[in-house]
Structure formats: C-alpha cells, structure tokens
Coordinates of C-alpha atoms in Angstrom, one line a residue:
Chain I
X77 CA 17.0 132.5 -67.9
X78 CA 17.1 128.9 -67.2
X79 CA 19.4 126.9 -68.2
X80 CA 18.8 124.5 -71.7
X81 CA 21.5 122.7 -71.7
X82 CA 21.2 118.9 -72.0
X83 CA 22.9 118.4 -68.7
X84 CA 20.1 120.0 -67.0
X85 CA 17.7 118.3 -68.1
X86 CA 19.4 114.9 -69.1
X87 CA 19.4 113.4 -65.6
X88 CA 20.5 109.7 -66.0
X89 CA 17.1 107.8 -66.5
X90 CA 18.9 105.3 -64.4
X91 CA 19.0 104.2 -60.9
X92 CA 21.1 101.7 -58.6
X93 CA 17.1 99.5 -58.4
X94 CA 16.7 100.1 -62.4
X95 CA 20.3 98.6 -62.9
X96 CA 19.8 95.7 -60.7
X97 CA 16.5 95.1 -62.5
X98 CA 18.4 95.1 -65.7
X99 CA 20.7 93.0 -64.9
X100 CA 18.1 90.3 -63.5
X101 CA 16.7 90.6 -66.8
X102 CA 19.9 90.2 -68.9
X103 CA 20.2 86.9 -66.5
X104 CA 16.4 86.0 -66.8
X105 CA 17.0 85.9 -70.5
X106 CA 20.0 84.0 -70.8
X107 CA 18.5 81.2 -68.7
X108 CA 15.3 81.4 -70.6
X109 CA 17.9 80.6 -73.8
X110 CA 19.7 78.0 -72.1
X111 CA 16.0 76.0 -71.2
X112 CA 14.3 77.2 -73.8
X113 CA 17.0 75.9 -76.5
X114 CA 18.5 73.0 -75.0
X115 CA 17.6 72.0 -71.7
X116 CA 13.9 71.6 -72.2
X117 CA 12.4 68.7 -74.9
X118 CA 10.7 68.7 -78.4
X119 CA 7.1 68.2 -78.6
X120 CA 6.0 64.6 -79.0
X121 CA 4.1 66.3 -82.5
X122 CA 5.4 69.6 -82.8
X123 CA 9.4 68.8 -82.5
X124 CA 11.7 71.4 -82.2
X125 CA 8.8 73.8 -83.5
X126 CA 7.4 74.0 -79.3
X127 CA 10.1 76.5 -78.3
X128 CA 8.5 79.2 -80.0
X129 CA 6.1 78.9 -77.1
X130 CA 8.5 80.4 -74.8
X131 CA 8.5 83.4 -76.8
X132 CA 5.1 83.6 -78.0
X133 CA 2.9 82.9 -74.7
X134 CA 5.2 85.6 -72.5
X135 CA 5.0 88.2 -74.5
X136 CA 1.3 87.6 -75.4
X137 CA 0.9 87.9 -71.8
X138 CA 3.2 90.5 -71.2
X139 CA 1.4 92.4 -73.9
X140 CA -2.0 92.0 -71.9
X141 CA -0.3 93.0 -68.2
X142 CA 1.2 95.9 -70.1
X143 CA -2.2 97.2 -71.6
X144 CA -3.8 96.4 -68.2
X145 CA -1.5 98.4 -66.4
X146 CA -2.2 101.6 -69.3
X147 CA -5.8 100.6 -68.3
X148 CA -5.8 101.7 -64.6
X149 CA -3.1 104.0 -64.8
X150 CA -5.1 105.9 -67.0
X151 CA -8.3 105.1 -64.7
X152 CA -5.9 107.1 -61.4
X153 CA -5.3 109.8 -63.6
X154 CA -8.6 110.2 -64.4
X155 CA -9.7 110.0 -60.6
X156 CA -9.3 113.6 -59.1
X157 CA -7.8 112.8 -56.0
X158 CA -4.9 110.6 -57.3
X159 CA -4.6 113.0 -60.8
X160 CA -0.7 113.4 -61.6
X161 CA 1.0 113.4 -65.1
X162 CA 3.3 110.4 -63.7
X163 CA 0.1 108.2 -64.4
X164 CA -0.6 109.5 -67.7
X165 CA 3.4 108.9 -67.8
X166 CA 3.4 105.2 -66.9
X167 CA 0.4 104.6 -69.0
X168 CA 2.1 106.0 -72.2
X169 CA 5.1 104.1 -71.4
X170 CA 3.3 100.7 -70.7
X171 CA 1.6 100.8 -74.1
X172 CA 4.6 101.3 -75.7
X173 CA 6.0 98.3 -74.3
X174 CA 2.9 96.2 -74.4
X175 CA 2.9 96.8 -78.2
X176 CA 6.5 95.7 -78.5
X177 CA 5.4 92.5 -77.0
X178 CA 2.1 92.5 -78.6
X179 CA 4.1 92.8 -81.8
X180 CA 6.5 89.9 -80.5
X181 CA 3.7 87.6 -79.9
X182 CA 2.0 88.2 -83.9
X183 CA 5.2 87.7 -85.5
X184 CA 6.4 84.9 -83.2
X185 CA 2.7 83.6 -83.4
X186 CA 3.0 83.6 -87.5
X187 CA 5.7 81.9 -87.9
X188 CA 4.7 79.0 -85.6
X189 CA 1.9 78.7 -87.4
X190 CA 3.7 78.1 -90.5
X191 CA 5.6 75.4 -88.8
X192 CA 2.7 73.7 -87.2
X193 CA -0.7 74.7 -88.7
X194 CA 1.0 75.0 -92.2
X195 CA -0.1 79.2 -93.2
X196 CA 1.5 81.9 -91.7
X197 CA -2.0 83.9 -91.1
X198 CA -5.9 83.2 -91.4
X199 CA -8.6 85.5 -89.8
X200 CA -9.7 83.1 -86.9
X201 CA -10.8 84.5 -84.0
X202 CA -8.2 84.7 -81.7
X203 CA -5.5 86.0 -84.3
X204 CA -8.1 88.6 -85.2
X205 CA -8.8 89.8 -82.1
X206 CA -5.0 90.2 -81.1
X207 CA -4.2 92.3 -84.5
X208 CA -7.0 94.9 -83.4
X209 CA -5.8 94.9 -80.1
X210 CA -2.1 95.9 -81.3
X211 CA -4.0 98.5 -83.7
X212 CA -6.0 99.6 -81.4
X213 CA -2.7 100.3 -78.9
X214 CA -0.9 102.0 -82.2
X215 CA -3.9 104.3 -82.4
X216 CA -3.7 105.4 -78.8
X217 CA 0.3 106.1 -79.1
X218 CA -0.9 108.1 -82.2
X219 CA -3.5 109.9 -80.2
X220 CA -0.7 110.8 -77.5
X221 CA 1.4 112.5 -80.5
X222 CA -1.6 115.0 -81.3
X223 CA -0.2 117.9 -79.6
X224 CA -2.2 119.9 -76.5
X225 CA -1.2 120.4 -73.4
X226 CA 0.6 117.7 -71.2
X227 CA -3.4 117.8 -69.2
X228 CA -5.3 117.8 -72.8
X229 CA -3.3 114.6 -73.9
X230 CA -3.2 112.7 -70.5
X231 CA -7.3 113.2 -70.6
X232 CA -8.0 112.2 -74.0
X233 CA -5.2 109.9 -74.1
X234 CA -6.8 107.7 -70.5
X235 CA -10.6 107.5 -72.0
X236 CA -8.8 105.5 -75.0
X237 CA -6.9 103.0 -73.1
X238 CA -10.2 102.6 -70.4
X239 CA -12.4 101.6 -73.5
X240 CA -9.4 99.7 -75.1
X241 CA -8.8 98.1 -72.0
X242 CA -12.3 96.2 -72.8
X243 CA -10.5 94.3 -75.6
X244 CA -8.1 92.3 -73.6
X245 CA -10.7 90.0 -72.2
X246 CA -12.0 89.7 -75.6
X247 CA -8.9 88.4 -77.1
X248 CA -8.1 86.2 -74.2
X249 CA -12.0 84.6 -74.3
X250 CA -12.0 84.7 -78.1
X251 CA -10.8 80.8 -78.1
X252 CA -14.0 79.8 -75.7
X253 CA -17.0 82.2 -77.2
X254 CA -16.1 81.3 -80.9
X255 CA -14.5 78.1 -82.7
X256 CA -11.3 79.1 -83.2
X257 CA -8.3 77.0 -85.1
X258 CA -5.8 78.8 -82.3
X259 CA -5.6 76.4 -79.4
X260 CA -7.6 76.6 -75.8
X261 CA -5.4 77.4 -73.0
X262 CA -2.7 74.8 -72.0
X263 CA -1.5 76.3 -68.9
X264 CA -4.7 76.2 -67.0
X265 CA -5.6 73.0 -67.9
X266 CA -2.5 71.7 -67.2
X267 CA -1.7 70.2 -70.6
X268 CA 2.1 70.8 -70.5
X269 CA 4.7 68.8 -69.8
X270 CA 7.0 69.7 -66.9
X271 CA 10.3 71.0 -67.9
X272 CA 7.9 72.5 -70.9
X273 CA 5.8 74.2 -68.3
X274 CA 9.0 75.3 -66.1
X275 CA 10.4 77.1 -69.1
X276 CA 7.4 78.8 -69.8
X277 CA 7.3 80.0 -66.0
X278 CA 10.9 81.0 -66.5
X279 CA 9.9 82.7 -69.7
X280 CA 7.4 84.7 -68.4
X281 CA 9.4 85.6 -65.2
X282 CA 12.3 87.2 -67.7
X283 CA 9.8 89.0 -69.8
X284 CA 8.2 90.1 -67.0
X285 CA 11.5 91.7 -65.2
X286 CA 12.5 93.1 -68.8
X287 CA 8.6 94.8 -68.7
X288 CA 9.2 96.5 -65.6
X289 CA 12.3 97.7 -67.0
X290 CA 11.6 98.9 -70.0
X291 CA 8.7 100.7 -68.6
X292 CA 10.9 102.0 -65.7
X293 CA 13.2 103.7 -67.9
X294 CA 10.6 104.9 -70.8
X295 CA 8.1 106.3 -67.9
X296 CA 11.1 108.7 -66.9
X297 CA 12.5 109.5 -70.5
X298 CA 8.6 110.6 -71.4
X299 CA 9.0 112.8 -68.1
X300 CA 12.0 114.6 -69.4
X301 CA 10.3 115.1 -72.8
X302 CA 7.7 117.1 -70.4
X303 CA 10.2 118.8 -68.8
X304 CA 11.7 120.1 -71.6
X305 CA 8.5 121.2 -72.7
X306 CA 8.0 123.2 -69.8
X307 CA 11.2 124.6 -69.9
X308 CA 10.8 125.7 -73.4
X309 CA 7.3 127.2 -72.4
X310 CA 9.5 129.1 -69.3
X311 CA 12.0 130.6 -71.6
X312 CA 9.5 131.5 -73.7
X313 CA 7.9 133.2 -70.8
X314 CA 10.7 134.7 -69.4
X315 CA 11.9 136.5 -73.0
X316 CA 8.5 138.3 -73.0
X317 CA 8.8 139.4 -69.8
X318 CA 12.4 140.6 -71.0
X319 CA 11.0 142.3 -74.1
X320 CA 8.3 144.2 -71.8
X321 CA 10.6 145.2 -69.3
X322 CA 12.6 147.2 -72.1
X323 CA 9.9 148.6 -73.6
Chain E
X272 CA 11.2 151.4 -79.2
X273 CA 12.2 148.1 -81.3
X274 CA 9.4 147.3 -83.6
X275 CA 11.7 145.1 -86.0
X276 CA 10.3 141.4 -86.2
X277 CA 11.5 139.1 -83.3
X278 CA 13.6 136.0 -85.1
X279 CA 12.0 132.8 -83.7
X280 CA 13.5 131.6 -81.2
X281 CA 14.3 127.3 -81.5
X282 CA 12.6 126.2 -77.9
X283 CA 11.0 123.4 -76.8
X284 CA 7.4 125.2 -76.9
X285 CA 7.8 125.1 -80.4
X286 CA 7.2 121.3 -80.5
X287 CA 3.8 121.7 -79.4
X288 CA 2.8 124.3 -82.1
X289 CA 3.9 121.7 -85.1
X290 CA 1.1 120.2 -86.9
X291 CA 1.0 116.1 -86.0
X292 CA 1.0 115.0 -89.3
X293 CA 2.4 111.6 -88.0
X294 CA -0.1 111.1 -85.7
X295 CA -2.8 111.8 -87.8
X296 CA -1.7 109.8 -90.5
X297 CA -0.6 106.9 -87.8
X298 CA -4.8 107.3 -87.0
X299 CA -5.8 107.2 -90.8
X300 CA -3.7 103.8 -91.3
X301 CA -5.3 102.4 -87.8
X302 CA -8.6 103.2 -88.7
X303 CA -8.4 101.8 -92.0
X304 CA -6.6 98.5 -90.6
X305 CA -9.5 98.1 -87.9
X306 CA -11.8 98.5 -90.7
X307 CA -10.5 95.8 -92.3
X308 CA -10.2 93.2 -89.4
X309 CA -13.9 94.0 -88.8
X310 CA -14.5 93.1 -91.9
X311 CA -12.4 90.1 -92.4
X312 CA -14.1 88.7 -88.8
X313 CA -17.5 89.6 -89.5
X314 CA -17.3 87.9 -92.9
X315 CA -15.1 84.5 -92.0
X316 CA -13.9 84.3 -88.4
X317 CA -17.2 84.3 -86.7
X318 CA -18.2 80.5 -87.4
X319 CA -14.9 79.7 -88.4
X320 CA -15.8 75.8 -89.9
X321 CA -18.2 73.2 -89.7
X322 CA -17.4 70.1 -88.3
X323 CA -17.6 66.9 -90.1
X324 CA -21.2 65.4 -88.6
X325 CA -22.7 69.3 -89.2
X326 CA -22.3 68.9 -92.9
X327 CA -26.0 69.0 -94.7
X328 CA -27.5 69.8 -90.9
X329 CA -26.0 72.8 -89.5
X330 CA -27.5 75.8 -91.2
X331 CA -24.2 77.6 -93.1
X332 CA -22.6 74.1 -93.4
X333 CA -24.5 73.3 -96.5
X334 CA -23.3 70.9 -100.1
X335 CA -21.9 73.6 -102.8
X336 CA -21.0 76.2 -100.2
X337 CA -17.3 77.1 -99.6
X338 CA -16.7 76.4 -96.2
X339 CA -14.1 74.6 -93.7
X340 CA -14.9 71.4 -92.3
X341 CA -13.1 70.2 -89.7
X342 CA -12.3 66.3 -88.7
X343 CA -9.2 64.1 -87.9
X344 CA -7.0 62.2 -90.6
X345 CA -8.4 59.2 -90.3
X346 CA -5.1 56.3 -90.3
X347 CA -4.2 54.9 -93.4
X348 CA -6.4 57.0 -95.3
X349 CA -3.6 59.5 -96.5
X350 CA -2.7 58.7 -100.3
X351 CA -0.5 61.4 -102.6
X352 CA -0.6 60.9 -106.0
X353 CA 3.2 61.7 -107.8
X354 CA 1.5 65.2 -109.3
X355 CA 1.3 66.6 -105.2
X356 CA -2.1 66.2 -104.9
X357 CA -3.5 64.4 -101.8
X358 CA -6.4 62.6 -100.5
X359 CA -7.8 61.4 -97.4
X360 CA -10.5 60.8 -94.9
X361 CA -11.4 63.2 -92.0
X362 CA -13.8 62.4 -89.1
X363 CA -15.9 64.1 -86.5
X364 CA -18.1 62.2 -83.6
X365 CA -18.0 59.2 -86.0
X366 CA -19.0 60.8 -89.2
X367 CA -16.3 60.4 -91.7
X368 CA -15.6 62.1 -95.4
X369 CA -13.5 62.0 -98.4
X370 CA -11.4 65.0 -98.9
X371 CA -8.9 65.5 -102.3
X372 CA -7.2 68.4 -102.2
X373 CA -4.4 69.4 -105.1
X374 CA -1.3 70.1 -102.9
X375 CA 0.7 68.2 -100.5
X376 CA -0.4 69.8 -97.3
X377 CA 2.3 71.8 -95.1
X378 CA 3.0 72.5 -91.2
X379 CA 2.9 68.9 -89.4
X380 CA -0.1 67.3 -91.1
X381 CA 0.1 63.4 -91.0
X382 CA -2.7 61.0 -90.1
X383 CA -4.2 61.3 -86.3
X384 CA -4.0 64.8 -86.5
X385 CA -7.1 67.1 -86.2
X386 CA -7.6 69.5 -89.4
X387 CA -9.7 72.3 -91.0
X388 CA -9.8 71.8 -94.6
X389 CA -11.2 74.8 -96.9
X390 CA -13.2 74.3 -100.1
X391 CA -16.6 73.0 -100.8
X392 CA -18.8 69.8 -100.8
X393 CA -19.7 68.0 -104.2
X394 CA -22.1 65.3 -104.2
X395 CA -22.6 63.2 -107.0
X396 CA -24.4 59.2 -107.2
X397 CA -21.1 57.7 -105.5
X398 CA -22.0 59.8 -102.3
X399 CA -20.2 62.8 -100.6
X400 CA -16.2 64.1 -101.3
X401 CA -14.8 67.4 -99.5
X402 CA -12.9 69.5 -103.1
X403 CA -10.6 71.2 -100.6
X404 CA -8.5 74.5 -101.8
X405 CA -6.3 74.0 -98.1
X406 CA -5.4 72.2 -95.5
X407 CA -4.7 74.1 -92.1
X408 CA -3.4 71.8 -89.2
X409 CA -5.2 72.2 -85.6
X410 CA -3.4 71.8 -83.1
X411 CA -4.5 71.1 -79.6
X412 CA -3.3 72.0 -76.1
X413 CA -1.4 69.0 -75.0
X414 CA 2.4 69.3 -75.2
X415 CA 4.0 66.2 -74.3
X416 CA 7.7 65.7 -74.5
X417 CA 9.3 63.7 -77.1
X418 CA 10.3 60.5 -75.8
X419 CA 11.6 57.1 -77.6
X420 CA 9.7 55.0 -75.0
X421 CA 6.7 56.2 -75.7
X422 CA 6.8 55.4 -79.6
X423 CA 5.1 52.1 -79.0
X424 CA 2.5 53.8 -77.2
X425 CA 1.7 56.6 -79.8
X426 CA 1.4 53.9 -82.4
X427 CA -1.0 52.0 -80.4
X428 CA -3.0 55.4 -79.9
X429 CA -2.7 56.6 -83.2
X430 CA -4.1 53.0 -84.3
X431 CA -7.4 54.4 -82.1
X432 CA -7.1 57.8 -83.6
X433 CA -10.0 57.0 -85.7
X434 CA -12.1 55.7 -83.1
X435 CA -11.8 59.4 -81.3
X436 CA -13.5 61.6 -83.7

C-alpha cells in the first residue's frame, strides 16, 4: 500500500534557483520602494498621486504576460507531440497569478483615478475591457475546479484560455480603437520623465521576478495536488485488489 | 465471504467525486458579471463623449441629449459660487462652451486641464450652456517631474492653454 503520508508527498516546493529567485524579488521590491517613494519626483500635475504608476502599469503588464503565458501553455498542451500535464500545470498556475496582478492593477487603477480623474470607476473602454478580462480569467480558474480527470480538465481548461487569450490585445488597443478617458500609452511614446521612466523599468523588473516566482512555486504545489490525486486513485485500486484476493 | 458494507475510505479519489458547487457558482457570478460589462459597454463606453466642436454636428452629440463633452478649462474661466457649485468654459479645436455644474469638481481639476463633463445641452435666446451632473478629469500621457524652475514656464503655457484646444 503506498504510503499517504504528507512526507511523501510534501516534497519542499522549493529549490536552491527558486530561493535565489525569491530573494531577487524580496530585493527587487524593496528598491522599487526606495525609488518609487522617495528617490523618484512628483508629477508636475499629478503630485505625489504618479507613484501609483509603479504599481499600476507592472502589474497591468504583468497580468497580460501572465495570461499570455496560460495562452500558449495551454496551446503545447493542446499540440500532441508536446502534450504533458506540466503545461496544463503552468497554465493554471500563471492565471492564478495573472489575476492577482490583474486584480492589483483594478484596485490600484481605482484609486488613482479618484486622485487624478476625481471617480473611482466609470465604464470607459479600457477599464471595461480589463474587468472582463479579470472575469473572464476567474471563470477559467472556476472551470479548472469542475472536477474530471487531470486530461478532461487540462482540455477543456486550454480551449478557454486560447479564446481568452484573444482579449489581451483588446484591452491593450481599447485606448486607440475607441475614445477612451484612460490615457494612450506613455512608455512608447516616450512621454515620461527619466527617473519616472527608470522606476517604472525597475518596477516592472521586480514584478516580473516576483511572477516567475510565484508561478514557479504554484506550478509545483498544483502538481502535488495531482499527485495526491493519483495516489488516492492507487490506494483505491490497490484495496480492491486486496478485497478480490480474499474473496 | 464478507458481504457487510465496506466503510468509505477518506482518500484523495474522493475529491474528484464531490460535486463543484464552488465552481459552478464561481461560473454563475462570472457569467452574470460579463453580462453586465457587456451591457454597461454597449450602452455608454462605445462613444464615450463628444467633443466640444461635435456638439449639434456629430450625430449622438445632439442639444437635450445626456451626453459627455469633452474640452479644456479654459484660464480664468473657473468661478465657484459659496453654495459649491461651479462654472466654467471648456474648449475643443477652438470651439468653446459654458458649463455650470452644482459641485465643486474633485481629482486635480483646475484651469488648463482637459475634461469630460456629463450632463446635457440647453439652449435658450442667450445661446448654448453645458447643465453638467460631473466633472471627470483626463488626464494625458505626459509625466513631467515637478520642478520649481519650471513654474515660470507652466504659467506662460498655461496662459496658451486656451489657444491649444
């Protein structure tokens, strides 16, 4: 009979790469504190109320990396010759993190808009289009929880984040195909100031480390969960077997 | 032989077998929530405002109609009565309008600044005034850092604000 104790199954989620990665994101941040809240200057219109934008703008664009990354995992597990649960895996762990940040960037959003635009929501284009999107990516975690095999949810599971996939180019373009009151890009056109734009970059480089974490980690608890699963499905197995034997 | 029921035995498999109640309720909420947003950006997000010059032109931009105008604070045209409410001029490619509106508008309004004010357009013999319900600041993609030196030079641009549209 196999063995269920925790220890079996509980291998540390952690590895000498993962901790390092941590702790470059533990750093990341604190720098991104130390620029974002004092080093770097107010807004020549927005005062103090700009530093929000170190928050808001990396995890936007974490959120679409992290929901990009669902996207083609979930396109290599549906591709028979690179098929393999750890896709489905790393897909189901990057949405989970992508709507973390996705949730980041609508709070953080709201309550720059309070300070600056003077509401905390209206339905304008862009904000529109990012609250379906973070919907949408609660909808496909829900869809994961249905139940079926670990095959059944990994298939129905990657169709949903290949057509949800479609909507981050929607919400990024939402500012140029209607008239939005969010703002067009900044970065791109270079409309940022340089210590702002530095931040931003340093920002983006933090979230981006704390991402890969995350993810790291998350990926390999969700391949536990299976585990367990399986093991359950073994024992279960094995006791009829047992029973049969006796008989 | 043993034929007495087997007692169920607390494994893993047994996660799969319960009902998803969560999940499917998690869907229900998601699916009414998208509903929603569709709704919301079918009905007022599509053509968010109309700018200043589009009033009585643009198709949807017409006098009576609640809609959002947008336009910049035109300087020195920003008066507050001592009850809150406001008034001031907006413009758009050099096509300017009166707006009252009975609040003190919020966020970082001031004159210079591009707005979208909702409400509606009356029109009586004295010509064209914007009754605006609220004021929502737009802000645009610059970000320039605050600097003391530069005061002189915002003045002198904020002078011209007018002139931009």
């Amino acid at each position: 009979m196999p063995d269920l104790s925790p220890v079996s199954i509980a291998r540390p989620t952690g590895t000498r790469f993962s901790r390092v990665l941590g702790i470059a994101s533990l750093v990341g941040i604190a720098w991104l504190v130390v620029f974002g809240l004092f080093l770097s200057p107010n807004d020549a219109t927005q005062k103090a109320g700009v530093r929000i934008l170190y928050i808001h703008v990396p995890s936007a664009w974490l959120a679409y990396l992290a929901f990009i990354v669902t996207g083609v995992s979930s396109a290599a597990y549906l591709f028979k010759r690179t098929r393999s649960l750890t896709w489905d895996r790393i897909a189901g762990a990057s949405a989970e993190v992508g709507v973390l940040f996705m949730g980041v960037t609508l709070v953080s959003g709201s309550l720059w808009g309070r300070i600056s635009w003077g509401i905390f929501w209206t339905w304008d284009s862009r904000l529109t289009t990012t609250a379906f999107l973070f919907v949408t990516y609660i909808g496909y975690l829900a869809v994961r929880g249905l139940g079926g095999t670990h095959q059944q949810r990994a298939r129905r599971s990657a169709i949903i984040a290949l057509l949800a996939t479609l909507e981050v180019p929607l919400v990024h373009f939402s500012v140029k195909w209607w008239r939005p009151l969010h703002q067009q890009e900044s970065v791109a056109e270079g409309k940022l100031d340089g210590l702002m734009l530095f931040t931003l970059f340093v920002g983006i480089i933090a979230f981006t480390l704390l991402y890969v974490w995350l993810v790291l980690h998350r990926q390999r608890v969700l391949a536990m969960e299976d585990a367990l699963d399986d093991q359950g499905l073994d024992v279960a197995l094995a006791e009829r077997r047992a029973e049969g034997a006796q008989v | 032989m043993d034929l007495s029921p087997r007692e169920a035995v607390p494994t893993a498999q047994g996660r799969k077998r319960k009902r998803p109640w969560l999940a499917i309720s998690v869907l229900v909420v998601v699916f009414v929530a998208g509903g929603l947003m569709v709704a919301k950006f079918l009905t007022s997000a599509v053509d968010y405002y109309c700018n200043v010059d589009e009033i009585g032109t643009k198709s949807g931009c017409d006098v009576g109609r609640n809609i959002r105008i947008q336009g910049t604070v035109q300087a020195g045209s920003v008066e507050k009565a001592s009850s809150g409410a406001t008034s001031f001029v907006i413009e758009y490619h050099g096509v300017s309008m009166p707006v009252q509106v009975g609040s003190e508008p919020s966020g970082i309004f001031k004159e210079c600044i591009p707005v979208v004010v909702r409400g509606r357009v009356a029109e009586d013999a004295t010509g064209k005034v914007f009754e605006g319900d609220e004021v929502i600041v737009k802000h645009d993609n610059s970000y320039d850092a605050e600097n003391k030196d530069r005061v002189e030079q915002a003045n002198a641009e904020a002078a011209q604000c007018s002139q931009k549209g």
